[in-house]
Amino acid sequence: MSTTDATADPLAALGTLPGVPEAVESMRKAVDRVYGHRVMRRRSNELTAEAALRGARGSAALSGADWALEEVRRRTDFSGDEEARTMGAALRLSVEAGQLLSIWRQSPLRVLARLHLVAAASNDDTVGRPRQEGEAVHEPLVELPLPGAAEVSGRLDGLADLIIAGGSAPALVTAAVVHGELLALRPFTSHNGLVARTAERIVLIGSGLDPKSVCPAEVGHAELGRAAYLAALDGYVSGTPEGMAAWIAHCGRAVELGARESTAVCEALQRGAA
């Protein structure tokens, strides 16, 4: 976020970058279409549950466990190989996200620690805290240079300050920055991608943009593909206005695609096919 740190409200400043207002508006229209569907008035709980499942599947796919949706529904044991454990972590995080909304705005670092604890499901002493200098990070699909522990600590504190302070930035901008910063930092020894995408969802829900959690951005990120995801992340890490705008727009498109998926689920529910 180096290009904006000098401004009074850096997140709001990002919201004015070329292309970002249009991305915000397009995303809002997609979300509004889901919330305006008649199924939402009668069966929103079913849609929320389905979105959580599909979002977890999408997030796990980006972390190397690209399973068919029906396989996720069928399986009950997620303790086997690494892919199964990744899928289990994504499912646990999807459930946990809705329980942390009230804490997020007051103590985002506490929430992030909790998310890592839930994802890792381990008693290892590296779990639930930012990594220390010299500790390895298992995040094979993100190959960016790894910031040192001191930089991680400082930037996490800065991110937390921005979240606690609030501001006038659109929810998409805040969600994209949280997501991008966590991927860039990889503050934990594992599961950073899963945690980052869950944090993005928490911002979108808690902001009031998607209060019923029916527009899973993770679905869209997976649909856009890993290559596009990592290319957009490169833009974020570059810190340039163009790169930041491209990352925010990418995240906006992911929310749109998640909303489109839930609209299709609404149609299926309406027809009695789901």
mmCIF file of C-alpha atoms in Angstrom:
data_model
loop_
_atom_site.group_PDB
_atom_site.id
_atom_site.type_symbol
_atom_site.label_atom_id
_atom_site.label_comp_id
_atom_site.label_asym_id
_atom_site.label_seq_id
_atom_site.Cartn_x
_atom_site.Cartn_y
_atom_site.Cartn_z
ATOM 1 C CA MET A 1 0.000 0.000 0.000
ATOM 2 C CA SER A 2 3.006 2.248 -0.337
ATOM 3 C CA THR A 3 1.471 4.459 -3.001
ATOM 4 C CA THR A 4 -1.270 5.651 -0.651
ATOM 5 C CA ASP A 5 0.212 5.691 2.846
ATOM 6 C CA ALA A 6 0.664 9.465 2.837
ATOM 7 C CA THR A 7 -3.034 10.195 2.436
ATOM 8 C CA ALA A 8 -5.421 10.740 5.338
ATOM 9 C CA ASP A 9 -7.681 7.893 4.220
ATOM 10 C CA PRO A 10 -5.605 5.591 1.995
ATOM 11 C CA LEU A 11 -8.402 3.097 1.393
ATOM 12 C CA ALA A 12 -10.758 5.853 0.230
ATOM 13 C CA ALA A 13 -8.003 7.112 -2.059
ATOM 14 C CA LEU A 14 -7.780 3.684 -3.674
ATOM 15 C CA GLY A 15 -11.493 3.868 -4.361
ATOM 16 C CA THR A 16 -10.915 6.759 -6.748
ATOM 17 C CA LEU A 17 -8.304 5.015 -8.924
ATOM 18 C CA PRO A 18 -9.239 4.699 -12.613
ATOM 19 C CA GLY A 19 -11.563 1.756 -13.139
ATOM 20 C CA VAL A 20 -12.290 1.162 -9.470
ATOM 21 C CA PRO A 21 -15.587 3.108 -9.207
ATOM 22 C CA GLU A 22 -16.849 1.195 -12.239
ATOM 23 C CA ALA A 23 -15.810 -2.120 -10.665
ATOM 24 C CA VAL A 24 -17.597 -1.180 -7.447
ATOM 25 C CA GLU A 25 -20.783 -0.257 -9.299
ATOM 26 C CA SER A 26 -20.791 -3.397 -11.427
ATOM 27 C CA MET A 27 -20.286 -5.553 -8.354
ATOM 28 C CA ARG A 28 -23.085 -3.819 -6.453
ATOM 29 C CA LYS A 29 -25.526 -4.420 -9.292
ATOM 30 C CA ALA A 30 -24.669 -8.132 -9.285
ATOM 31 C CA VAL A 31 -25.152 -8.347 -5.516
ATOM 32 C CA ASP A 32 -28.438 -6.431 -5.733
ATOM 33 C CA ARG A 33 -29.756 -8.941 -8.262
ATOM 34 C CA VAL A 34 -29.277 -11.776 -5.770
ATOM 35 C CA TYR A 35 -30.872 -9.867 -2.909
ATOM 36 C CA GLY A 36 -33.790 -8.872 -5.135
ATOM 37 C CA HIS A 37 -34.595 -12.461 -6.073
ATOM 38 C CA ARG A 38 -37.862 -13.756 -4.671
ATOM 39 C CA VAL A 39 -36.151 -16.882 -3.288
ATOM 40 C CA MET A 40 -34.179 -14.644 -0.906
ATOM 41 C CA ARG A 41 -37.390 -13.685 0.882
ATOM 42 C CA ARG A 42 -38.294 -17.272 1.701
ATOM 43 C CA ARG A 43 -35.196 -19.448 1.589
ATOM 44 C CA SER A 44 -32.232 -17.213 2.337
ATOM 45 C CA ASN A 45 -30.858 -19.619 4.945
ATOM 46 C CA GLU A 46 -30.586 -22.361 2.336
ATOM 47 C CA LEU A 47 -28.836 -20.003 -0.037
ATOM 48 C CA THR A 48 -26.392 -18.923 2.688
ATOM 49 C CA ALA A 49 -25.521 -22.541 3.447
ATOM 50 C CA GLU A 50 -25.043 -23.346 -0.236
ATOM 51 C CA ALA A 51 -22.894 -20.258 -0.764
ATOM 52 C CA ALA A 52 -20.707 -21.257 2.194
ATOM 53 C CA LEU A 53 -20.141 -24.716 0.725
ATOM 54 C CA ARG A 54 -19.373 -23.394 -2.747
ATOM 55 C CA GLY A 55 -17.158 -20.671 -1.368
ATOM 56 C CA ALA A 56 -15.134 -23.190 0.624
ATOM 57 C CA ARG A 57 -14.750 -25.371 -2.461
ATOM 58 C CA GLY A 58 -13.537 -22.386 -4.479
ATOM 59 C CA SER A 59 -11.048 -21.273 -1.857
ATOM 60 C CA ALA A 60 -9.663 -24.785 -1.470
ATOM 61 C CA ALA A 61 -9.279 -25.043 -5.257
ATOM 62 C CA LEU A 62 -6.987 -22.017 -5.229
ATOM 63 C CA SER A 63 -4.933 -23.707 -2.507
ATOM 64 C CA GLY A 64 -4.460 -26.893 -4.506
ATOM 65 C CA ALA A 65 -7.535 -28.972 -3.647
ATOM 66 C CA ASP A 66 -9.687 -28.588 -6.763
ATOM 67 C CA TRP A 67 -12.516 -30.989 -6.016
ATOM 68 C CA ALA A 68 -15.889 -31.304 -7.697
ATOM 69 C CA LEU A 69 -18.714 -29.839 -5.650
ATOM 70 C CA GLU A 70 -20.452 -33.206 -5.357
ATOM 71 C CA GLU A 71 -17.256 -34.736 -3.956
ATOM 72 C CA VAL A 72 -17.207 -32.059 -1.255
ATOM 73 C CA ARG A 73 -20.841 -32.845 -0.411
ATOM 74 C CA ARG A 74 -20.179 -36.576 -0.314
ATOM 75 C CA ARG A 75 -17.053 -36.651 1.820
ATOM 76 C CA THR A 76 -17.211 -36.767 5.591
ATOM 77 C CA ASP A 77 -13.541 -37.405 6.359
ATOM 78 C CA PHE A 78 -11.111 -34.594 5.582
ATOM 79 C CA SER A 79 -8.153 -35.884 7.584
ATOM 80 C CA GLY A 80 -6.418 -37.930 4.876
ATOM 81 C CA ASP A 81 -3.952 -36.493 2.377
ATOM 82 C CA GLU A 82 -2.944 -32.848 1.982
ATOM 83 C CA GLU A 83 -5.784 -32.053 -0.434
ATOM 84 C CA ALA A 84 -8.357 -33.464 1.975
ATOM 85 C CA ARG A 85 -6.890 -31.468 4.847
ATOM 86 C CA THR A 86 -6.956 -28.303 2.727
ATOM 87 C CA MET A 87 -10.616 -28.865 1.899
ATOM 88 C CA GLY A 88 -11.394 -29.514 5.550
ATOM 89 C CA ALA A 89 -9.652 -26.296 6.540
ATOM 90 C CA ALA A 90 -11.635 -24.324 3.962
ATOM 91 C CA LEU A 91 -14.909 -25.777 5.219
ATOM 92 C CA ARG A 92 -14.066 -24.997 8.834
ATOM 93 C CA LEU A 93 -13.155 -21.422 7.946
ATOM 94 C CA SER A 94 -16.401 -20.963 6.046
ATOM 95 C CA VAL A 95 -18.324 -21.855 9.194
ATOM 96 C CA GLU A 96 -16.094 -19.763 11.455
ATOM 97 C CA ALA A 97 -16.316 -16.566 9.378
ATOM 98 C CA GLY A 98 -19.864 -15.729 10.429
ATOM 99 C CA GLN A 99 -19.010 -16.054 14.117
ATOM 100 C CA LEU A 100 -16.258 -13.442 14.078
ATOM 101 C CA LEU A 101 -18.021 -10.433 12.596
ATOM 102 C CA SER A 102 -18.535 -8.632 15.903
ATOM 103 C CA ILE A 103 -14.840 -8.928 16.764
ATOM 104 C CA TRP A 104 -13.377 -7.946 13.396
ATOM 105 C CA ARG A 105 -13.767 -4.168 13.598
ATOM 106 C CA GLN A 106 -12.410 -4.027 17.160
ATOM 107 C CA SER A 107 -9.608 -6.583 16.929
ATOM 108 C CA PRO A 108 -8.814 -7.768 13.386
ATOM 109 C CA LEU A 109 -5.488 -9.314 14.396
ATOM 110 C CA ARG A 110 -7.255 -11.462 16.965
ATOM 111 C CA VAL A 111 -9.641 -12.642 14.250
ATOM 112 C CA LEU A 112 -6.791 -13.472 11.886
ATOM 113 C CA ALA A 113 -5.075 -15.485 14.616
ATOM 114 C CA ARG A 114 -8.315 -17.349 15.244
ATOM 115 C CA LEU A 115 -8.757 -18.081 11.539
ATOM 116 C CA HIS A 116 -5.288 -19.567 11.345
ATOM 117 C CA LEU A 117 -5.941 -21.673 14.427
ATOM 118 C CA VAL A 118 -9.149 -23.016 12.876
ATOM 119 C CA ALA A 119 -7.511 -23.682 9.518
ATOM 120 C CA ALA A 120 -4.438 -25.423 10.919
ATOM 121 C CA ALA A 121 -6.339 -27.481 13.518
ATOM 122 C CA SER A 122 -3.031 -28.226 15.203
ATOM 123 C CA ASN A 123 -1.383 -27.735 18.574
ATOM 124 C CA ASP A 124 1.900 -26.735 16.961
ATOM 125 C CA ASP A 125 3.368 -23.653 18.657
ATOM 126 C CA THR A 126 3.518 -21.793 15.329
ATOM 127 C CA VAL A 127 -0.272 -21.845 14.974
ATOM 128 C CA GLY A 128 -2.430 -18.816 15.708
ATOM 129 C CA ARG A 129 0.356 -16.222 15.705
ATOM 130 C CA PRO A 130 2.407 -14.346 13.096
ATOM 131 C CA ARG A 131 5.520 -16.186 12.032
ATOM 132 C CA GLN A 132 8.868 -15.337 13.562
ATOM 133 C CA GLU A 133 12.120 -14.639 11.767
ATOM 134 C CA GLY A 134 13.497 -17.765 10.158
ATOM 135 C CA GLU A 135 10.281 -19.787 10.291
ATOM 136 C CA ALA A 136 9.365 -21.415 6.989
ATOM 137 C CA VAL A 137 6.077 -20.764 5.210
ATOM 138 C CA HIS A 138 4.170 -23.519 3.449
ATOM 139 C CA GLU A 139 2.288 -21.664 0.701
ATOM 140 C CA PRO A 140 3.485 -23.358 -2.493
ATOM 141 C CA LEU A 141 1.104 -21.638 -4.906
ATOM 142 C CA VAL A 142 2.220 -18.109 -4.003
ATOM 143 C CA GLU A 143 5.839 -17.651 -5.020
ATOM 144 C CA LEU A 144 6.328 -13.948 -4.303
ATOM 145 C CA PRO A 145 9.316 -12.803 -2.233
ATOM 146 C CA LEU A 146 8.580 -13.396 1.436
ATOM 147 C CA PRO A 147 8.711 -10.312 3.690
ATOM 148 C CA GLY A 148 10.673 -10.610 6.917
ATOM 149 C CA ALA A 149 8.959 -10.988 10.275
ATOM 150 C CA ALA A 150 9.560 -7.360 11.290
ATOM 151 C CA GLU A 151 7.946 -6.086 8.100
ATOM 152 C CA VAL A 152 5.043 -8.473 8.566
ATOM 153 C CA SER A 153 4.458 -7.209 12.093
ATOM 154 C CA GLY A 154 4.542 -3.551 11.068
ATOM 155 C CA ARG A 155 2.261 -3.994 8.090
ATOM 156 C CA LEU A 156 -0.223 -6.114 10.047
ATOM 157 C CA ASP A 157 -0.416 -3.372 12.658
ATOM 158 C CA GLY A 158 -0.961 -0.812 9.920
ATOM 159 C CA LEU A 159 -3.701 -2.904 8.343
ATOM 160 C CA ALA A 160 -5.401 -3.359 11.702
ATOM 161 C CA ASP A 161 -5.279 0.397 12.317
ATOM 162 C CA LEU A 162 -6.999 1.052 8.984
ATOM 163 C CA ILE A 163 -9.755 -1.447 9.732
ATOM 164 C CA ILE A 164 -10.366 -0.140 13.254
ATOM 165 C CA ALA A 165 -10.384 3.476 12.064
ATOM 166 C CA GLY A 166 -12.988 2.720 9.417
ATOM 167 C CA GLY A 167 -13.451 5.335 6.734
ATOM 168 C CA SER A 168 -15.392 6.009 3.577
ATOM 169 C CA ALA A 169 -13.848 3.435 1.249
ATOM 170 C CA PRO A 170 -16.217 1.068 -0.561
ATOM 171 C CA ALA A 171 -16.435 -2.412 0.930
ATOM 172 C CA LEU A 172 -14.826 -3.883 -2.174
ATOM 173 C CA VAL A 173 -11.724 -1.733 -1.735
ATOM 174 C CA THR A 174 -11.294 -2.657 1.924
ATOM 175 C CA ALA A 175 -11.907 -6.348 1.219
ATOM 176 C CA ALA A 176 -9.431 -6.365 -1.669
ATOM 177 C CA VAL A 177 -6.718 -4.652 0.385
ATOM 178 C CA VAL A 178 -7.176 -7.045 3.311
ATOM 179 C CA HIS A 179 -7.045 -10.001 0.930
ATOM 180 C CA GLY A 180 -4.052 -8.704 -1.016
ATOM 181 C CA GLU A 181 -2.063 -7.647 2.027
ATOM 182 C CA LEU A 182 -2.439 -11.028 3.691
ATOM 183 C CA LEU A 183 -1.369 -12.857 0.552
ATOM 184 C CA ALA A 184 1.590 -10.535 0.081
ATOM 185 C CA LEU A 185 2.713 -10.894 3.706
ATOM 186 C CA ARG A 186 1.845 -14.553 4.304
ATOM 187 C CA PRO A 187 1.983 -13.794 8.030
ATOM 188 C CA PHE A 188 1.429 -17.383 9.153
ATOM 189 C CA THR A 189 3.469 -20.506 8.565
ATOM 190 C CA SER A 190 0.623 -22.104 6.583
ATOM 191 C CA HIS A 191 -2.907 -21.619 5.201
ATOM 192 C CA ASN A 192 -2.392 -17.956 4.340
ATOM 193 C CA GLY A 193 -4.437 -18.124 1.148
ATOM 194 C CA LEU A 194 -7.411 -19.698 2.912
ATOM 195 C CA VAL A 195 -7.191 -17.135 5.722
ATOM 196 C CA ALA A 196 -6.884 -14.224 3.274
ATOM 197 C CA ARG A 197 -9.967 -15.232 1.321
ATOM 198 C CA THR A 198 -11.946 -15.787 4.521
ATOM 199 C CA ALA A 199 -10.941 -12.330 5.743
ATOM 200 C CA GLU A 200 -12.127 -10.879 2.441
ATOM 201 C CA ARG A 201 -15.496 -12.544 3.010
ATOM 202 C CA ILE A 202 -15.702 -11.193 6.574
ATOM 203 C CA VAL A 203 -15.190 -7.644 5.280
ATOM 204 C CA LEU A 204 -17.874 -8.042 2.613
ATOM 205 C CA ILE A 205 -20.368 -9.433 5.115
ATOM 206 C CA GLY A 206 -19.559 -7.033 7.946
ATOM 207 C CA SER A 207 -19.689 -3.975 5.693
ATOM 208 C CA GLY A 208 -23.335 -4.638 4.933
ATOM 209 C CA LEU A 209 -22.660 -5.260 1.254
ATOM 210 C CA ASP A 210 -23.458 -8.972 1.593
ATOM 211 C CA PRO A 211 -24.949 -9.345 5.082
ATOM 212 C CA LYS A 212 -26.404 -12.810 4.440
ATOM 213 C CA SER A 213 -23.144 -14.078 2.908
ATOM 214 C CA VAL A 214 -24.705 -15.223 -0.351
ATOM 215 C CA CYS A 215 -22.142 -13.807 -2.811
ATOM 216 C CA PRO A 216 -19.006 -15.925 -2.267
ATOM 217 C CA ALA A 217 -16.041 -14.190 -3.862
ATOM 218 C CA GLU A 218 -14.071 -17.420 -3.507
ATOM 219 C CA VAL A 219 -16.271 -18.965 -6.203
ATOM 220 C CA GLY A 220 -15.369 -16.159 -8.566
ATOM 221 C CA HIS A 221 -11.669 -16.268 -7.753
ATOM 222 C CA ALA A 222 -11.632 -19.971 -8.575
ATOM 223 C CA GLU A 223 -13.624 -19.473 -11.776
ATOM 224 C CA LEU A 224 -11.266 -16.752 -12.979
ATOM 225 C CA GLY A 225 -8.426 -19.198 -12.434
ATOM 226 C CA ARG A 226 -5.195 -19.420 -10.510
ATOM 227 C CA ALA A 227 -3.092 -17.769 -13.225
ATOM 228 C CA ALA A 228 -5.311 -14.676 -13.343
ATOM 229 C CA TYR A 229 -5.435 -14.594 -9.547
ATOM 230 C CA LEU A 230 -1.663 -14.594 -9.209
ATOM 231 C CA ALA A 231 -1.228 -12.079 -12.039
ATOM 232 C CA ALA A 232 -3.640 -9.690 -10.319
ATOM 233 C CA LEU A 233 -1.834 -10.242 -7.018
ATOM 234 C CA ASP A 234 1.406 -9.211 -8.731
ATOM 235 C CA GLY A 235 -0.320 -5.912 -9.470
ATOM 236 C CA TYR A 236 -1.194 -5.439 -5.830
ATOM 237 C CA VAL A 237 2.317 -6.229 -4.681
ATOM 238 C CA SER A 238 3.755 -3.754 -7.198
ATOM 239 C CA GLY A 239 2.102 -0.943 -5.236
ATOM 240 C CA THR A 240 1.493 1.059 -8.418
ATOM 241 C CA PRO A 241 -1.890 2.754 -8.933
ATOM 242 C CA GLU A 242 -2.467 0.626 -12.034
ATOM 243 C CA GLY A 243 -1.557 -2.581 -10.244
ATOM 244 C CA MET A 244 -3.702 -1.793 -7.220
ATOM 245 C CA ALA A 245 -6.664 -0.876 -9.422
ATOM 246 C CA ALA A 246 -6.294 -4.117 -11.380
ATOM 247 C CA TRP A 247 -6.301 -6.172 -8.159
ATOM 248 C CA ILE A 248 -9.378 -4.385 -6.821
ATOM 249 C CA ALA A 249 -11.181 -4.853 -10.129
ATOM 250 C CA HIS A 250 -10.224 -8.536 -10.117
ATOM 251 C CA CYS A 251 -11.717 -8.937 -6.638
ATOM 252 C CA GLY A 252 -14.844 -7.101 -7.766
ATOM 253 C CA ARG A 253 -15.245 -9.444 -10.695
ATOM 254 C CA ALA A 254 -14.858 -12.398 -8.331
ATOM 255 C CA VAL A 255 -17.727 -11.116 -6.185
ATOM 256 C CA GLU A 256 -19.822 -10.639 -9.333
ATOM 257 C CA LEU A 257 -19.219 -14.235 -10.358
ATOM 258 C CA GLY A 258 -20.051 -15.435 -6.854
ATOM 259 C CA ALA A 259 -23.285 -13.448 -7.024
ATOM 260 C CA ARG A 260 -24.043 -14.924 -10.434
ATOM 261 C CA GLU A 261 -23.557 -18.432 -9.040
ATOM 262 C CA SER A 262 -25.965 -17.719 -6.195
ATOM 263 C CA THR A 263 -28.491 -16.263 -8.627
ATOM 264 C CA ALA A 264 -28.341 -19.582 -10.495
ATOM 265 C CA VAL A 265 -28.888 -21.406 -7.193
ATOM 266 C CA CYS A 266 -31.920 -19.183 -6.568
ATOM 267 C CA GLU A 267 -33.324 -20.169 -9.941
ATOM 268 C CA ALA A 268 -32.729 -23.838 -9.171
ATOM 269 C CA LEU A 269 -34.421 -23.538 -5.787
ATOM 270 C CA GLN A 270 -37.345 -21.787 -7.411
ATOM 271 C CA ARG A 271 -37.722 -24.652 -9.878
ATOM 272 C CA GLY A 272 -37.402 -27.207 -7.091
ATOM 273 C CA ALA A 273 -34.200 -28.547 -8.600
ATOM 274 C CA ALA A 274 -31.954 -27.877 -5.610
#
